[in-house]
Short mmCIF file of N, CA and C and ligand atoms in Angstrom, two decimals:
data_model
loop_
_atom_site.label_atom_id
_atom_site.label_comp_id
_atom_site.label_asym_id
_atom_site.label_seq_id
_atom_site.Cartn_x
_atom_site.Cartn_y
_atom_site.Cartn_z
N MET A 1 21.11 -42.93 1.25
CA MET A 1 20.04 -43.75 1.84
C MET A 1 18.68 -43.42 1.20
N THR A 2 17.99 -44.45 0.75
CA THR A 2 16.66 -44.24 0.15
C THR A 2 15.64 -43.95 1.25
N PRO A 3 14.95 -42.80 1.19
CA PRO A 3 13.93 -42.54 2.22
C PRO A 3 12.77 -43.53 2.10
N THR A 4 12.27 -43.96 3.25
CA THR A 4 11.11 -44.87 3.28
C THR A 4 9.84 -44.09 3.57
N ILE A 5 8.81 -44.37 2.81
CA ILE A 5 7.49 -43.79 3.04
C ILE A 5 6.57 -44.89 3.53
N LEU A 6 6.01 -44.68 4.72
CA LEU A 6 5.04 -45.63 5.26
C LEU A 6 3.68 -45.30 4.64
N LEU A 7 3.10 -46.27 3.95
CA LEU A 7 1.81 -46.04 3.27
C LEU A 7 0.75 -46.94 3.91
N LEU A 8 -0.12 -46.33 4.69
CA LEU A 8 -1.08 -47.09 5.50
C LEU A 8 -2.49 -47.02 4.93
N ASN A 9 -3.18 -48.14 5.05
CA ASN A 9 -4.58 -48.26 4.62
C ASN A 9 -5.42 -48.80 5.76
N GLY A 10 -6.57 -48.18 5.98
CA GLY A 10 -7.43 -48.55 7.09
C GLY A 10 -8.47 -49.60 6.74
N PRO A 11 -9.48 -49.74 7.58
CA PRO A 11 -10.43 -50.86 7.52
C PRO A 11 -11.20 -50.96 6.21
N ASN A 12 -11.41 -52.19 5.82
CA ASN A 12 -12.20 -52.58 4.64
C ASN A 12 -11.51 -52.31 3.31
N LEU A 13 -10.35 -51.65 3.34
CA LEU A 13 -9.66 -51.40 2.07
C LEU A 13 -9.04 -52.69 1.53
N ASN A 14 -8.93 -53.73 2.38
CA ASN A 14 -8.50 -55.05 1.88
C ASN A 14 -9.53 -55.63 0.90
N LEU A 15 -10.75 -55.08 0.92
CA LEU A 15 -11.80 -55.62 0.04
C LEU A 15 -11.87 -54.89 -1.31
N LEU A 16 -10.96 -53.94 -1.52
CA LEU A 16 -11.02 -53.19 -2.79
C LEU A 16 -10.98 -54.14 -3.98
N GLY A 17 -11.73 -53.78 -4.99
CA GLY A 17 -11.86 -54.66 -6.16
C GLY A 17 -13.27 -55.21 -6.20
N SER A 18 -13.75 -55.67 -5.01
CA SER A 18 -15.11 -56.21 -4.94
C SER A 18 -16.03 -55.33 -4.10
N ARG A 19 -15.45 -54.42 -3.29
CA ARG A 19 -16.25 -53.58 -2.40
C ARG A 19 -16.78 -52.36 -3.16
N GLN A 20 -18.10 -52.26 -3.29
CA GLN A 20 -18.76 -51.10 -3.92
C GLN A 20 -17.90 -50.51 -5.06
N PRO A 21 -17.67 -51.29 -6.12
CA PRO A 21 -16.78 -50.82 -7.18
C PRO A 21 -17.26 -49.53 -7.85
N GLU A 22 -18.58 -49.26 -7.77
CA GLU A 22 -19.09 -48.01 -8.37
C GLU A 22 -18.57 -46.80 -7.60
N ILE A 23 -18.15 -46.99 -6.35
CA ILE A 23 -17.58 -45.89 -5.56
C ILE A 23 -16.06 -45.98 -5.51
N TYR A 24 -15.54 -47.21 -5.28
CA TYR A 24 -14.11 -47.34 -5.00
C TYR A 24 -13.30 -47.89 -6.16
N GLY A 25 -13.96 -48.22 -7.28
CA GLY A 25 -13.23 -48.72 -8.43
C GLY A 25 -13.00 -50.23 -8.34
N SER A 26 -12.41 -50.79 -9.39
CA SER A 26 -12.24 -52.24 -9.45
C SER A 26 -10.79 -52.68 -9.23
N THR A 27 -9.91 -51.72 -8.96
CA THR A 27 -8.50 -52.06 -8.70
C THR A 27 -8.38 -52.65 -7.30
N THR A 28 -7.63 -53.73 -7.18
CA THR A 28 -7.46 -54.35 -5.86
C THR A 28 -6.37 -53.60 -5.07
N LEU A 29 -6.37 -53.82 -3.75
CA LEU A 29 -5.35 -53.17 -2.92
C LEU A 29 -3.95 -53.70 -3.28
N ALA A 30 -3.89 -54.99 -3.63
CA ALA A 30 -2.59 -55.56 -4.02
C ALA A 30 -2.05 -54.85 -5.26
N ASP A 31 -2.95 -54.56 -6.23
CA ASP A 31 -2.51 -53.84 -7.44
C ASP A 31 -2.05 -52.43 -7.09
N ILE A 32 -2.80 -51.76 -6.21
CA ILE A 32 -2.41 -50.39 -5.81
C ILE A 32 -1.05 -50.43 -5.12
N GLY A 33 -0.87 -51.43 -4.26
CA GLY A 33 0.41 -51.55 -3.55
C GLY A 33 1.57 -51.75 -4.51
N ALA A 34 1.37 -52.63 -5.50
CA ALA A 34 2.45 -52.90 -6.47
C ALA A 34 2.76 -51.63 -7.27
N ASP A 35 1.72 -50.89 -7.67
CA ASP A 35 1.93 -49.64 -8.42
C ASP A 35 2.70 -48.62 -7.57
N CYS A 36 2.34 -48.55 -6.28
CA CYS A 36 3.00 -47.58 -5.40
C CYS A 36 4.48 -47.92 -5.21
N VAL A 37 4.77 -49.21 -5.01
CA VAL A 37 6.17 -49.60 -4.83
C VAL A 37 6.96 -49.27 -6.10
N ARG A 38 6.35 -49.58 -7.27
CA ARG A 38 7.01 -49.32 -8.56
C ARG A 38 7.22 -47.81 -8.76
N HIS A 39 6.17 -47.02 -8.52
CA HIS A 39 6.29 -45.57 -8.71
C HIS A 39 7.28 -44.98 -7.71
N GLY A 40 7.24 -45.47 -6.47
CA GLY A 40 8.18 -45.00 -5.46
C GLY A 40 9.62 -45.19 -5.93
N ARG A 41 9.88 -46.35 -6.53
CA ARG A 41 11.23 -46.64 -7.02
C ARG A 41 11.68 -45.60 -8.04
N THR A 42 10.78 -45.18 -8.93
CA THR A 42 11.16 -44.19 -9.94
C THR A 42 11.44 -42.83 -9.29
N LEU A 43 10.88 -42.61 -8.10
CA LEU A 43 11.09 -41.33 -7.40
C LEU A 43 12.26 -41.40 -6.42
N GLY A 44 12.84 -42.59 -6.27
CA GLY A 44 13.91 -42.77 -5.28
C GLY A 44 13.35 -42.92 -3.87
N LEU A 45 12.15 -43.46 -3.74
CA LEU A 45 11.53 -43.68 -2.43
C LEU A 45 11.22 -45.16 -2.25
N ALA A 46 11.45 -45.68 -1.06
CA ALA A 46 11.04 -47.05 -0.73
C ALA A 46 9.65 -46.96 -0.10
N VAL A 47 8.70 -47.72 -0.61
CA VAL A 47 7.33 -47.64 -0.10
C VAL A 47 7.03 -48.89 0.74
N ASP A 48 6.67 -48.65 1.99
CA ASP A 48 6.27 -49.73 2.90
C ASP A 48 4.74 -49.69 2.98
N PHE A 49 4.08 -50.58 2.24
CA PHE A 49 2.63 -50.51 2.00
C PHE A 49 1.92 -51.51 2.91
N ARG A 50 1.00 -51.02 3.75
CA ARG A 50 0.32 -51.90 4.73
C ARG A 50 -1.16 -51.59 4.83
N GLN A 51 -1.91 -52.57 5.31
CA GLN A 51 -3.36 -52.38 5.56
C GLN A 51 -3.71 -53.06 6.87
N SER A 52 -4.61 -52.42 7.63
CA SER A 52 -5.15 -53.08 8.83
C SER A 52 -6.60 -52.69 9.04
N ASN A 53 -7.35 -53.64 9.60
CA ASN A 53 -8.73 -53.34 9.99
C ASN A 53 -8.81 -52.87 11.44
N HIS A 54 -7.64 -52.71 12.09
CA HIS A 54 -7.62 -52.45 13.54
C HIS A 54 -6.98 -51.10 13.86
N GLU A 55 -7.72 -50.28 14.58
CA GLU A 55 -7.25 -48.93 14.91
C GLU A 55 -5.92 -48.97 15.67
N GLY A 56 -5.84 -49.85 16.68
CA GLY A 56 -4.63 -49.92 17.51
C GLY A 56 -3.40 -50.33 16.71
N GLU A 57 -3.60 -51.21 15.75
CA GLU A 57 -2.46 -51.63 14.92
C GLU A 57 -1.97 -50.46 14.06
N LEU A 58 -2.92 -49.68 13.54
CA LEU A 58 -2.53 -48.50 12.76
C LEU A 58 -1.76 -47.51 13.65
N VAL A 59 -2.25 -47.32 14.88
CA VAL A 59 -1.56 -46.42 15.83
C VAL A 59 -0.14 -46.94 16.09
N ASP A 60 0.00 -48.24 16.32
CA ASP A 60 1.34 -48.82 16.57
C ASP A 60 2.26 -48.58 15.38
N TRP A 61 1.74 -48.78 14.18
CA TRP A 61 2.58 -48.59 12.98
C TRP A 61 2.99 -47.12 12.84
N ILE A 62 2.06 -46.21 13.13
CA ILE A 62 2.39 -44.78 13.04
C ILE A 62 3.48 -44.43 14.06
N GLN A 63 3.31 -44.91 15.28
CA GLN A 63 4.34 -44.64 16.31
C GLN A 63 5.70 -45.19 15.88
N GLY A 64 5.68 -46.35 15.23
CA GLY A 64 6.93 -46.99 14.81
C GLY A 64 7.62 -46.27 13.66
N ALA A 65 6.90 -45.35 13.03
CA ALA A 65 7.48 -44.64 11.88
C ALA A 65 8.53 -43.62 12.31
N ARG A 66 8.44 -43.20 13.57
CA ARG A 66 9.41 -42.20 14.06
C ARG A 66 10.81 -42.80 14.02
N GLY A 67 11.69 -42.15 13.29
CA GLY A 67 13.06 -42.65 13.21
C GLY A 67 13.28 -43.70 12.13
N THR A 68 12.20 -44.22 11.54
CA THR A 68 12.38 -45.24 10.50
C THR A 68 11.82 -44.79 9.14
N ALA A 69 10.83 -43.90 9.15
CA ALA A 69 10.23 -43.44 7.89
C ALA A 69 10.44 -41.94 7.74
N ALA A 70 10.44 -41.49 6.48
CA ALA A 70 10.61 -40.06 6.20
C ALA A 70 9.26 -39.35 6.09
N GLY A 71 8.20 -40.12 5.88
CA GLY A 71 6.88 -39.52 5.76
C GLY A 71 5.82 -40.61 5.79
N ILE A 72 4.56 -40.19 5.99
CA ILE A 72 3.44 -41.13 6.06
C ILE A 72 2.35 -40.70 5.08
N ILE A 73 1.94 -41.64 4.25
CA ILE A 73 0.74 -41.45 3.42
C ILE A 73 -0.30 -42.38 4.01
N ILE A 74 -1.50 -41.86 4.24
CA ILE A 74 -2.51 -42.70 4.89
C ILE A 74 -3.89 -42.50 4.28
N ASN A 75 -4.52 -43.64 3.97
CA ASN A 75 -5.96 -43.65 3.72
C ASN A 75 -6.58 -44.30 4.95
N PRO A 76 -7.05 -43.48 5.89
CA PRO A 76 -7.54 -44.04 7.15
C PRO A 76 -8.93 -44.67 7.02
N ALA A 77 -9.52 -44.60 5.82
CA ALA A 77 -10.87 -45.15 5.56
C ALA A 77 -11.84 -44.60 6.61
N ALA A 78 -12.70 -45.45 7.18
CA ALA A 78 -13.73 -44.93 8.09
C ALA A 78 -13.13 -44.28 9.34
N TYR A 79 -11.91 -44.67 9.72
CA TYR A 79 -11.29 -44.05 10.90
C TYR A 79 -11.00 -42.56 10.68
N SER A 80 -10.98 -42.11 9.44
CA SER A 80 -10.81 -40.67 9.18
C SER A 80 -11.83 -39.87 9.96
N HIS A 81 -13.05 -40.42 9.99
CA HIS A 81 -14.20 -39.67 10.49
C HIS A 81 -14.43 -39.89 11.99
N THR A 82 -13.64 -40.78 12.60
CA THR A 82 -13.92 -41.14 14.01
C THR A 82 -12.69 -41.10 14.91
N SER A 83 -11.48 -41.21 14.37
CA SER A 83 -10.35 -41.59 15.23
C SER A 83 -9.47 -40.43 15.68
N ILE A 84 -9.68 -40.01 16.92
CA ILE A 84 -8.76 -39.04 17.53
C ILE A 84 -7.44 -39.74 17.86
N ALA A 85 -7.49 -41.06 18.10
CA ALA A 85 -6.26 -41.81 18.41
C ALA A 85 -5.29 -41.79 17.23
N ILE A 86 -5.81 -41.95 16.02
CA ILE A 86 -4.93 -41.91 14.85
C ILE A 86 -4.43 -40.48 14.62
N LEU A 87 -5.29 -39.50 14.80
CA LEU A 87 -4.85 -38.09 14.70
C LEU A 87 -3.72 -37.83 15.70
N ASP A 88 -3.90 -38.22 16.95
CA ASP A 88 -2.88 -37.95 17.97
C ASP A 88 -1.56 -38.63 17.62
N ALA A 89 -1.63 -39.86 17.12
CA ALA A 89 -0.40 -40.59 16.76
C ALA A 89 0.32 -39.86 15.63
N LEU A 90 -0.44 -39.40 14.64
CA LEU A 90 0.17 -38.69 13.51
C LEU A 90 0.81 -37.38 13.98
N LEU A 91 0.15 -36.67 14.89
CA LEU A 91 0.72 -35.42 15.41
C LEU A 91 1.98 -35.72 16.22
N ALA A 92 1.98 -36.84 16.94
CA ALA A 92 3.11 -37.16 17.83
C ALA A 92 4.39 -37.47 17.07
N VAL A 93 4.28 -38.10 15.90
CA VAL A 93 5.52 -38.54 15.23
C VAL A 93 6.22 -37.42 14.46
N GLU A 94 5.50 -36.31 14.26
CA GLU A 94 6.13 -35.12 13.64
C GLU A 94 6.80 -35.43 12.31
N LEU A 95 6.09 -36.20 11.47
CA LEU A 95 6.56 -36.48 10.10
C LEU A 95 5.57 -35.85 9.13
N PRO A 96 6.01 -35.55 7.90
CA PRO A 96 5.02 -35.08 6.92
C PRO A 96 3.98 -36.17 6.63
N VAL A 97 2.72 -35.76 6.65
CA VAL A 97 1.60 -36.69 6.45
C VAL A 97 0.76 -36.23 5.26
N ILE A 98 0.41 -37.16 4.39
CA ILE A 98 -0.54 -36.87 3.31
C ILE A 98 -1.70 -37.85 3.44
N GLU A 99 -2.92 -37.30 3.42
CA GLU A 99 -4.14 -38.11 3.55
C GLU A 99 -4.71 -38.36 2.15
N VAL A 100 -5.10 -39.60 1.91
CA VAL A 100 -5.66 -39.98 0.60
C VAL A 100 -7.01 -40.65 0.80
N HIS A 101 -7.95 -40.32 -0.10
CA HIS A 101 -9.20 -41.07 -0.20
C HIS A 101 -9.46 -41.37 -1.66
N LEU A 102 -9.92 -42.56 -1.93
CA LEU A 102 -10.25 -42.93 -3.31
C LEU A 102 -11.43 -42.11 -3.82
N SER A 103 -12.45 -42.00 -2.98
CA SER A 103 -13.66 -41.27 -3.38
C SER A 103 -13.55 -39.81 -2.96
N ASN A 104 -14.41 -38.98 -3.55
CA ASN A 104 -14.47 -37.59 -3.11
C ASN A 104 -15.40 -37.52 -1.90
N ILE A 105 -14.79 -37.51 -0.71
CA ILE A 105 -15.60 -37.60 0.52
C ILE A 105 -16.52 -36.39 0.69
N HIS A 106 -16.22 -35.29 0.00
CA HIS A 106 -17.05 -34.07 0.13
C HIS A 106 -18.31 -34.13 -0.72
N GLN A 107 -18.38 -35.16 -1.55
CA GLN A 107 -19.54 -35.33 -2.43
C GLN A 107 -20.48 -36.39 -1.88
N ARG A 108 -20.13 -36.93 -0.70
CA ARG A 108 -20.86 -38.10 -0.19
C ARG A 108 -21.67 -37.74 1.07
N GLU A 109 -21.95 -38.73 1.90
CA GLU A 109 -22.78 -38.49 3.07
C GLU A 109 -22.13 -37.44 3.98
N GLU A 110 -22.97 -36.71 4.70
CA GLU A 110 -22.51 -35.65 5.60
C GLU A 110 -21.41 -36.16 6.57
N TYR A 111 -21.60 -37.40 7.11
CA TYR A 111 -20.66 -37.89 8.12
C TYR A 111 -19.28 -38.19 7.56
N ARG A 112 -19.14 -38.22 6.22
CA ARG A 112 -17.82 -38.46 5.63
C ARG A 112 -17.09 -37.15 5.34
N ARG A 113 -17.76 -36.04 5.51
CA ARG A 113 -17.16 -34.76 5.07
C ARG A 113 -16.17 -34.20 6.07
N HIS A 114 -16.17 -34.73 7.29
CA HIS A 114 -15.18 -34.28 8.27
C HIS A 114 -14.17 -35.40 8.52
N SER A 115 -12.89 -35.03 8.47
CA SER A 115 -11.84 -36.00 8.79
C SER A 115 -10.98 -35.45 9.92
N TYR A 116 -10.88 -36.18 11.03
CA TYR A 116 -9.96 -35.79 12.11
C TYR A 116 -8.52 -35.79 11.60
N VAL A 117 -8.20 -36.78 10.76
CA VAL A 117 -6.83 -36.96 10.29
C VAL A 117 -6.33 -35.73 9.52
N SER A 118 -7.22 -35.02 8.86
CA SER A 118 -6.81 -33.85 8.07
C SER A 118 -6.08 -32.81 8.91
N GLN A 119 -6.36 -32.78 10.21
CA GLN A 119 -5.67 -31.80 11.08
C GLN A 119 -4.18 -32.08 11.18
N ALA A 120 -3.77 -33.31 10.88
CA ALA A 120 -2.34 -33.65 10.96
C ALA A 120 -1.71 -33.70 9.57
N ALA A 121 -2.52 -33.47 8.52
CA ALA A 121 -2.02 -33.69 7.15
C ALA A 121 -1.52 -32.39 6.52
N ARG A 122 -0.38 -32.52 5.80
CA ARG A 122 0.10 -31.38 5.01
C ARG A 122 -0.84 -31.13 3.84
N GLY A 123 -1.44 -32.20 3.33
CA GLY A 123 -2.39 -32.07 2.23
C GLY A 123 -3.29 -33.29 2.15
N VAL A 124 -4.40 -33.11 1.45
CA VAL A 124 -5.39 -34.18 1.31
C VAL A 124 -5.69 -34.36 -0.18
N ILE A 125 -5.69 -35.62 -0.64
CA ILE A 125 -6.01 -35.91 -2.04
C ILE A 125 -7.23 -36.84 -2.02
N CYS A 126 -8.32 -36.43 -2.65
CA CYS A 126 -9.49 -37.31 -2.67
C CYS A 126 -10.22 -37.18 -3.99
N GLY A 127 -10.84 -38.29 -4.40
CA GLY A 127 -11.68 -38.26 -5.59
C GLY A 127 -11.01 -38.74 -6.86
N PHE A 128 -9.76 -39.15 -6.80
CA PHE A 128 -9.04 -39.58 -8.01
C PHE A 128 -8.83 -41.10 -8.06
N ALA A 129 -9.65 -41.83 -7.30
CA ALA A 129 -9.54 -43.29 -7.24
C ALA A 129 -8.09 -43.70 -6.93
N SER A 130 -7.62 -44.80 -7.51
CA SER A 130 -6.30 -45.30 -7.11
C SER A 130 -5.17 -44.36 -7.55
N HIS A 131 -5.42 -43.51 -8.54
CA HIS A 131 -4.38 -42.56 -8.96
C HIS A 131 -4.01 -41.58 -7.84
N GLY A 132 -4.90 -41.41 -6.89
CA GLY A 132 -4.62 -40.53 -5.75
C GLY A 132 -3.37 -40.94 -4.99
N TYR A 133 -3.11 -42.24 -4.94
CA TYR A 133 -1.91 -42.72 -4.22
C TYR A 133 -0.64 -42.28 -4.97
N ILE A 134 -0.70 -42.31 -6.29
CA ILE A 134 0.46 -41.89 -7.10
C ILE A 134 0.69 -40.39 -6.93
N LEU A 135 -0.42 -39.62 -6.94
CA LEU A 135 -0.31 -38.18 -6.72
C LEU A 135 0.29 -37.89 -5.34
N ALA A 136 -0.11 -38.68 -4.35
CA ALA A 136 0.40 -38.48 -3.00
C ALA A 136 1.91 -38.77 -2.94
N LEU A 137 2.35 -39.80 -3.66
CA LEU A 137 3.80 -40.10 -3.67
C LEU A 137 4.58 -38.97 -4.34
N ASP A 138 4.03 -38.42 -5.43
CA ASP A 138 4.70 -37.29 -6.09
C ASP A 138 4.83 -36.11 -5.13
N ALA A 139 3.74 -35.84 -4.40
CA ALA A 139 3.76 -34.72 -3.45
C ALA A 139 4.72 -35.01 -2.31
N MET A 140 4.75 -36.26 -1.84
CA MET A 140 5.64 -36.62 -0.73
C MET A 140 7.11 -36.50 -1.14
N LYS A 141 7.40 -36.86 -2.38
CA LYS A 141 8.78 -36.74 -2.88
C LYS A 141 9.27 -35.29 -2.71
N ARG A 142 8.41 -34.33 -3.05
CA ARG A 142 8.80 -32.92 -2.91
C ARG A 142 9.00 -32.53 -1.46
N LEU A 143 8.25 -33.15 -0.55
CA LEU A 143 8.37 -32.81 0.87
C LEU A 143 9.63 -33.39 1.49
N VAL A 144 9.98 -34.62 1.11
CA VAL A 144 11.08 -35.29 1.82
C VAL A 144 12.42 -35.23 1.10
N ALA A 145 12.39 -35.06 -0.22
CA ALA A 145 13.65 -35.06 -0.97
C ALA A 145 13.54 -34.10 -2.13
N PRO A 146 13.51 -32.78 -1.85
CA PRO A 146 13.40 -31.81 -2.93
C PRO A 146 14.54 -32.01 -3.93
N ALA A 147 14.29 -31.63 -5.16
CA ALA A 147 15.28 -31.84 -6.23
C ALA A 147 16.64 -31.27 -5.83
N CYS A 148 17.69 -32.02 -6.16
CA CYS A 148 19.05 -31.54 -5.89
C CYS A 148 19.32 -30.32 -6.75
N PRO A 149 20.13 -29.38 -6.27
CA PRO A 149 20.46 -28.23 -7.12
C PRO A 149 21.24 -28.70 -8.35
N PRO A 150 21.08 -28.02 -9.51
CA PRO A 150 21.83 -28.43 -10.69
C PRO A 150 23.32 -28.28 -10.44
N PRO A 151 24.18 -29.11 -11.09
CA PRO A 151 25.61 -29.13 -10.79
C PRO A 151 26.30 -27.79 -10.95
N ASP A 152 25.80 -26.89 -11.86
CA ASP A 152 26.52 -25.62 -12.06
C ASP A 152 25.97 -24.49 -11.18
N SER A 153 25.06 -24.83 -10.22
CA SER A 153 24.56 -23.78 -9.35
C SER A 153 25.59 -23.46 -8.27
N GLU A 154 25.35 -22.36 -7.54
CA GLU A 154 26.34 -21.91 -6.54
C GLU A 154 26.59 -22.94 -5.45
N GLU A 155 25.49 -23.69 -5.08
CA GLU A 155 25.65 -24.66 -3.98
C GLU A 155 26.47 -25.87 -4.39
N ALA A 156 26.63 -26.11 -5.68
CA ALA A 156 27.27 -27.37 -6.13
C ALA A 156 28.74 -27.40 -5.75
C1 DQA B 1 -12.48 -43.83 1.94
C2 DQA B 1 -13.67 -42.95 2.29
C3 DQA B 1 -14.22 -43.29 3.68
O1 DQA B 1 -15.33 -42.47 4.00
C4 DQA B 1 -14.65 -44.75 3.73
O2 DQA B 1 -15.06 -45.08 5.04
C5 DQA B 1 -13.63 -45.69 3.22
C6 DQA B 1 -12.81 -45.31 2.07
C7 DQA B 1 -12.01 -43.61 0.49
O3 DQA B 1 -10.89 -44.02 0.19
O4 DQA B 1 -12.75 -43.06 -0.34
O5 DQA B 1 -13.52 -46.82 3.69
O6 DQA B 1 -11.40 -43.50 2.79
#
């Protein structure tokens, strides 16, 4: 069975490509999604890529991941800095979580330097623009499906 990774994007990320390209780059969310699905396939992972501008919808999707997804990668966007509801949902589902930001949030305004979501994350990747999503998938692969032992090892 191919493990499914739920890849969530928060508010305003639907505008990527035209939204402050000097900060977020010129790649659209559709392009990032297509790259993630393609890269996931090479890793043996199915990527379920979604975006919402609504906190409650993100919470519903996170809750729904229990029993259906092997891990969650999330760019919570502005909700990173405000949402205890998203943090609580991520803690409740007990799945490996990786947090991604396109920009380096630690180099920006003070209010972006704290993320509630980080408390539920195994790791955080920020500052690598859209490549951060690919790095997150590589890291998630190691968490959910570590390499099989070589055929001549004792376990084989
Ligand atoms: C962001 C950083 C957040 O502070 C901001 O609100 C976003 C995008 C990023 O990917 O760099 O919307 O999560």
